XYZ file of C-alpha atoms in Angstrom:
362
model
C 19.141 -35.775 35.025
C 19.113 -36.068 31.144
C 20.944 -33.199 29.420
C 18.834 -30.753 27.546
C 19.317 -31.191 23.690
C 21.039 -28.404 21.834
C 18.328 -27.394 19.358
C 19.237 -26.174 15.858
C 15.977 -24.207 15.901
C 14.313 -22.461 18.788
C 10.768 -23.819 19.011
C 9.742 -21.031 21.376
C 10.759 -18.126 18.995
C 9.469 -20.128 16.013
C 6.014 -20.498 17.579
C 5.872 -16.855 18.511
C 6.837 -15.646 15.044
C 4.353 -18.176 13.612
C 1.608 -16.540 15.673
C 2.548 -13.076 14.344
C 2.623 -14.313 10.903
C -0.791 -16.029 11.155
C -2.346 -12.964 12.913
C -1.137 -10.101 11.037
C -0.173 -11.790 7.653
C -3.849 -12.410 7.007
C -4.875 -8.628 7.295
C -6.737 -7.401 4.242
C -5.400 -4.582 2.030
C -6.776 -1.287 2.877
C -9.282 0.242 0.433
C -7.715 3.566 0.107
C -4.380 5.203 -0.943
C -2.680 6.012 2.374
C -0.823 9.123 3.314
C 1.814 7.095 5.230
C 3.321 5.928 1.986
C 2.709 8.607 -0.703
C 6.033 10.265 -0.086
C 7.764 7.334 -1.811
C 8.869 8.246 -5.197
C 7.506 5.582 -7.487
C 4.081 6.303 -8.865
C 3.761 2.838 -10.306
C 4.448 1.279 -6.862
C 1.629 3.307 -5.461
C -0.706 2.359 -8.319
C -0.035 -1.337 -7.783
C -0.795 -0.904 -4.090
C -3.945 1.039 -4.735
C -5.120 -1.633 -7.198
C -4.474 -4.486 -4.759
C -1.957 -6.160 -7.164
C -0.230 -8.192 -4.480
C -0.612 -8.428 -0.656
C 2.588 -7.536 1.150
C 4.010 -10.502 3.074
C 6.469 -10.234 5.795
C 8.161 -12.779 8.214
C 6.662 -13.170 11.647
C 9.695 -11.495 13.079
C 8.941 -8.266 10.960
C 5.250 -8.317 11.919
C 6.511 -8.379 15.589
C 8.856 -5.472 14.796
C 5.916 -3.479 13.482
C 4.018 -4.175 16.701
C 6.972 -2.935 18.696
C 6.637 0.298 17.035
C 3.067 0.637 18.009
C 3.944 -0.227 21.556
C 6.130 2.966 21.658
C 3.120 5.329 21.218
C 1.525 5.102 24.729
C 4.992 5.666 26.200
C 5.620 8.744 23.950
C 2.273 10.130 24.892
C 3.185 9.710 28.469
C 6.655 11.173 27.928
C 5.193 14.256 26.305
C 2.488 14.742 29.007
C 5.373 14.552 31.615
C 6.907 17.732 30.307
C 3.653 19.603 30.296
C 2.328 18.862 26.733
C -1.248 18.100 26.014
C -1.665 15.328 23.632
C -5.026 14.873 21.878
C -4.966 11.294 20.631
C -8.494 11.374 19.318
C -10.560 14.007 17.457
C -12.789 15.644 20.057
C -15.615 15.946 17.418
C -15.752 12.266 16.693
C -14.048 10.740 19.766
C -11.961 8.561 17.498
C -8.458 8.530 16.162
C -7.624 11.492 13.879
C -8.712 10.416 10.418
C -8.635 12.465 7.338
C -9.854 12.202 3.787
C -8.981 14.267 0.759
C -12.211 15.162 -0.937
C -10.650 16.274 -4.146
C -9.344 12.583 -4.552
C -12.850 11.288 -4.607
C -12.337 10.169 -1.027
C -9.725 7.599 -2.122
C -6.834 9.297 -0.407
C -6.918 8.919 3.392
C -4.744 8.927 6.448
C -4.569 8.661 10.277
C -2.254 10.561 12.393
C -0.914 9.775 15.751
C -2.322 12.883 17.438
C -2.221 16.584 17.832
C -0.372 18.217 20.753
C 0.058 21.689 22.395
C 2.428 22.926 25.107
C 5.854 22.217 23.475
C 8.527 24.006 25.482
C 9.729 25.935 22.359
C 6.263 26.664 21.147
C 3.708 26.281 23.989
C 0.726 27.817 22.149
C 1.054 26.300 18.572
C -0.738 23.012 17.930
C 1.422 20.418 16.272
C 0.765 17.285 14.278
C 2.323 14.487 16.181
C 4.076 11.741 14.355
C 5.743 8.881 16.298
C 8.294 6.579 14.703
C 11.054 4.137 15.784
C 14.352 3.669 13.882
C 17.534 1.611 13.755
C 20.616 3.253 15.222
C 21.868 3.673 11.632
C 18.691 5.520 10.449
C 18.497 7.455 13.723
C 22.041 8.840 13.119
C 21.122 9.673 9.631
C 18.096 11.668 10.801
C 20.225 13.490 13.342
C 22.636 14.447 10.588
C 20.210 15.249 7.691
C 16.700 15.787 8.988
C 13.597 13.980 8.192
C 12.983 15.533 4.723
C 16.174 13.917 3.422
C 16.297 10.863 5.432
C 12.689 9.767 5.478
C 10.916 11.812 2.717
C 7.810 9.725 3.019
C 7.494 10.716 6.708
C 7.997 14.369 5.831
C 5.291 14.126 3.176
C 2.824 12.350 5.598
C 3.233 15.230 8.095
C 2.660 17.852 5.269
C -0.523 16.096 4.318
C -1.732 15.883 7.891
C -1.002 19.541 8.557
C -3.083 20.509 5.481
C -6.015 18.273 6.457
C -6.182 19.841 9.844
C -6.337 23.336 8.133
C -9.019 22.099 5.757
C -10.969 20.914 8.755
C -10.270 23.648 11.315
C -9.132 26.608 9.334
C -6.757 28.907 11.141
C -6.918 26.619 14.132
C -5.327 23.804 12.203
C -1.666 22.827 12.486
C 1.128 24.760 10.661
C 3.813 22.718 12.484
C 4.444 19.038 13.216
C 6.493 17.239 15.723
C 8.439 14.364 14.357
C 9.217 12.113 17.438
C 11.693 9.194 16.680
C 12.844 6.448 19.224
C 16.114 4.746 18.764
C 15.239 1.013 18.841
C 18.792 0.104 19.814
C 19.372 2.313 22.774
C 16.139 4.371 23.513
C 17.663 7.686 22.382
C 15.063 10.281 21.388
C 15.167 12.521 18.315
C 12.466 15.209 17.726
C 12.336 17.669 14.761
C 9.767 20.466 14.341
C 8.520 20.457 10.730
C 7.059 23.574 9.075
C 4.081 23.373 6.816
C 4.612 23.864 3.212
C 1.516 24.429 1.295
C 2.952 24.111 -2.205
C 4.528 20.776 -1.357
C 1.387 19.544 0.407
C -0.689 20.412 -2.750
C 1.933 18.661 -4.893
C 1.543 15.491 -2.793
C -2.104 15.574 -3.162
C -1.860 16.045 -6.835
C 0.439 13.050 -6.988
C -2.104 10.916 -5.114
C -4.849 11.984 -7.532
C -2.639 11.127 -10.447
C -2.216 7.553 -9.068
C -6.022 7.187 -8.335
C -7.232 8.237 -11.743
C -4.636 6.453 -13.774
C -6.168 3.616 -15.855
C -2.854 2.071 -16.388
C 0.332 1.817 -14.236
C 2.217 5.129 -14.322
C 5.940 5.379 -15.226
C 8.134 3.759 -12.432
C 11.289 4.971 -10.928
C 13.496 2.710 -13.186
C 13.050 0.182 -16.062
C 16.125 -1.602 -14.540
C 15.074 -4.515 -12.409
C 18.285 -4.388 -10.467
C 17.781 -0.731 -9.498
C 17.958 -0.477 -5.730
C 14.549 0.942 -5.293
C 13.111 -1.771 -7.463
C 15.051 -4.911 -6.215
C 13.031 -5.094 -2.842
C 9.778 -3.735 -4.000
C 6.648 -5.971 -3.327
C 5.665 -5.512 -7.054
C 8.959 -6.360 -8.705
C 7.717 -9.551 -10.351
C 4.704 -7.769 -11.763
C 6.588 -4.546 -12.812
C 9.698 -6.175 -14.122
C 8.535 -9.740 -14.781
C 5.549 -11.518 -16.249
C 3.577 -11.914 -12.902
C 0.101 -10.549 -13.065
C -1.966 -8.880 -10.191
C -4.373 -10.817 -8.190
C -7.841 -10.972 -9.776
C -9.776 -8.469 -7.697
C -12.126 -5.728 -9.174
C -9.180 -3.393 -8.690
C -7.225 -5.114 -11.509
C -10.150 -5.433 -13.827
C -10.543 -3.316 -16.993
C -14.122 -2.810 -16.202
C -13.877 -1.214 -12.648
C -13.423 2.464 -12.104
C -12.590 4.549 -9.011
C -15.304 7.241 -9.079
C -14.381 10.885 -8.022
C -17.526 11.915 -6.364
C -16.057 12.048 -2.865
C -17.597 8.756 -1.509
C -14.541 6.579 -2.110
C -16.713 4.701 -4.574
C -15.869 2.126 -7.243
C -18.323 1.254 -10.174
C -18.420 -1.610 -12.590
C -19.022 -0.954 -16.256
C -20.138 -4.454 -16.921
C -22.623 -4.973 -14.110
C -23.634 -1.293 -14.031
C -23.402 -1.135 -10.352
C -21.412 0.213 -7.498
C -18.861 -2.157 -5.972
C -18.774 -2.574 -2.244
C -15.298 -3.321 -0.665
C -16.280 -6.859 -0.442
C -17.404 -7.025 -3.994
C -14.089 -5.684 -4.989
C -12.149 -8.225 -3.073
C -14.142 -11.114 -4.403
C -14.283 -10.240 -8.085
C -16.406 -12.220 -10.522
C -16.174 -14.358 -13.572
C -16.356 -11.395 -15.827
C -13.017 -10.040 -14.575
C -10.711 -9.099 -17.458
C -7.195 -8.157 -16.691
C -6.183 -4.541 -17.641
C -4.479 -5.473 -20.984
C -1.203 -3.538 -20.226
C -0.608 -5.784 -17.228
C 0.067 -8.638 -19.628
C 2.225 -6.533 -21.923
C 5.390 -8.718 -21.101
C 3.476 -11.871 -22.024
C 1.338 -10.993 -24.941
C -0.629 -8.125 -26.609
C -4.286 -7.912 -27.111
C -5.524 -8.470 -30.712
C -9.250 -8.605 -30.570
C -12.267 -8.532 -28.235
C -15.882 -9.665 -28.743
C -19.295 -8.340 -27.641
C -19.217 -10.581 -24.562
C -16.043 -8.983 -23.235
C -13.666 -11.799 -23.960
C -10.159 -10.380 -24.783
C -7.900 -12.402 -27.116
C -4.161 -12.258 -26.865
C -1.241 -13.108 -29.014
C 2.338 -13.957 -27.832
C 5.484 -13.102 -29.490
C 5.727 -16.604 -31.138
C 2.172 -16.267 -32.661
C 0.369 -18.493 -30.114
C -2.897 -17.254 -28.686
C -5.132 -17.373 -25.742
C -8.275 -15.806 -24.586
C -9.175 -14.146 -21.112
C -12.728 -15.054 -20.689
C -15.133 -17.068 -18.530
C -14.175 -20.822 -18.858
C -17.657 -21.706 -17.617
C -19.096 -20.379 -20.854
C -16.290 -21.495 -22.921
C -13.677 -24.120 -21.730
C -11.113 -22.788 -24.147
C -11.035 -19.455 -22.316
C -8.859 -18.678 -19.326
C -10.085 -16.802 -16.328
C -8.011 -14.033 -14.890
C -7.473 -16.170 -11.729
C -5.925 -18.806 -13.899
C -3.706 -16.351 -15.815
C -2.516 -14.960 -12.398
C -1.872 -18.538 -11.070
C 0.541 -19.472 -14.021
C 3.945 -18.278 -12.903
C 5.135 -19.659 -16.285
C 3.009 -17.877 -18.826
C 3.885 -20.338 -21.509
C 1.452 -22.775 -19.945
C -1.339 -20.605 -21.191
C -0.733 -21.721 -24.716
C 0.707 -25.230 -23.941
C -1.499 -27.562 -26.035
C -0.846 -30.600 -23.886
C -1.681 -28.694 -20.538
C -4.806 -26.988 -22.191
C -6.103 -30.469 -23.469
C -5.703 -32.050 -19.936
C -7.361 -29.124 -18.418
C -10.326 -29.307 -20.892
C -10.680 -33.064 -20.584
C -10.858 -33.018 -16.825
C -12.841 -29.830 -16.603
C -9.976 -28.380 -14.457
C -8.482 -25.043 -13.856
C -4.900 -23.673 -13.452
C -4.329 -22.999 -9.798
């Protein structure tokens, strides 16, 4: 019998991870600012996310880790039921998952919670928001020592918002407590913590979300140092600290505005119309990058009645953000985004080749 080869790579695990990457890596960015992340400290990070600046990409292994977390939820529901709790996974009014929208945000700030439960041994009559998480052993120990507010402030903020939203919807029957339920991924230990509603903090979190939504330019970030620990691993590092520009969707266009009428609506100043989510993802030839997003590359010096924006680099060289179908000397926002090296935007040889062949930078 031939001896099995000793593989340097594992084709089975590689194929599985490739499947997860293909399935979950193509998911579209959500159209709203989510409650699950708003507790993170950087307003600029939230703004880039809300404006679809760059889709987060993870390895297939990490996408599988995320799904492992979701697989814990049915088991936790069963665990709680086994000790006499009643878990309402869905809103009885709609029959669907608990989903909430903050109307004062124009409908742009939303969230979905894991459930509402009653019958906790220490508070059998009080309804609680249920938030289910998994954690590595190191993070689990930190939670046991310091509690969720210090260890995972974004989870604490998430529960504060959900408690407020249940009170907005149900009044005095809403939740004034939450149960934070964490499973240790290394050994299946369980940590639970009851969290008390803080109305002042909840309103501050909502105000923070509204500030992000209504900002026409990126707010101040947590640091201007690209090596700062909160910046180093941020999805938007190359945009915030480098010369990368956001993807050219309507969300990064100077002509688009998130309206605050409660319908989670976006409008376009150029085309005088509301933008569907599909419209926003597709963009159009009239897309013009919000000028400050090019601040590390060039500064705007002029615009014309057709909406073309003219930029000048530090060395005096110039380029125009416009529609190349109308003027081949102009560069579309998609082309500007595609050029990792922004000096290409003013490279005479590259521009001449592009013009001669009717090409585009991709």
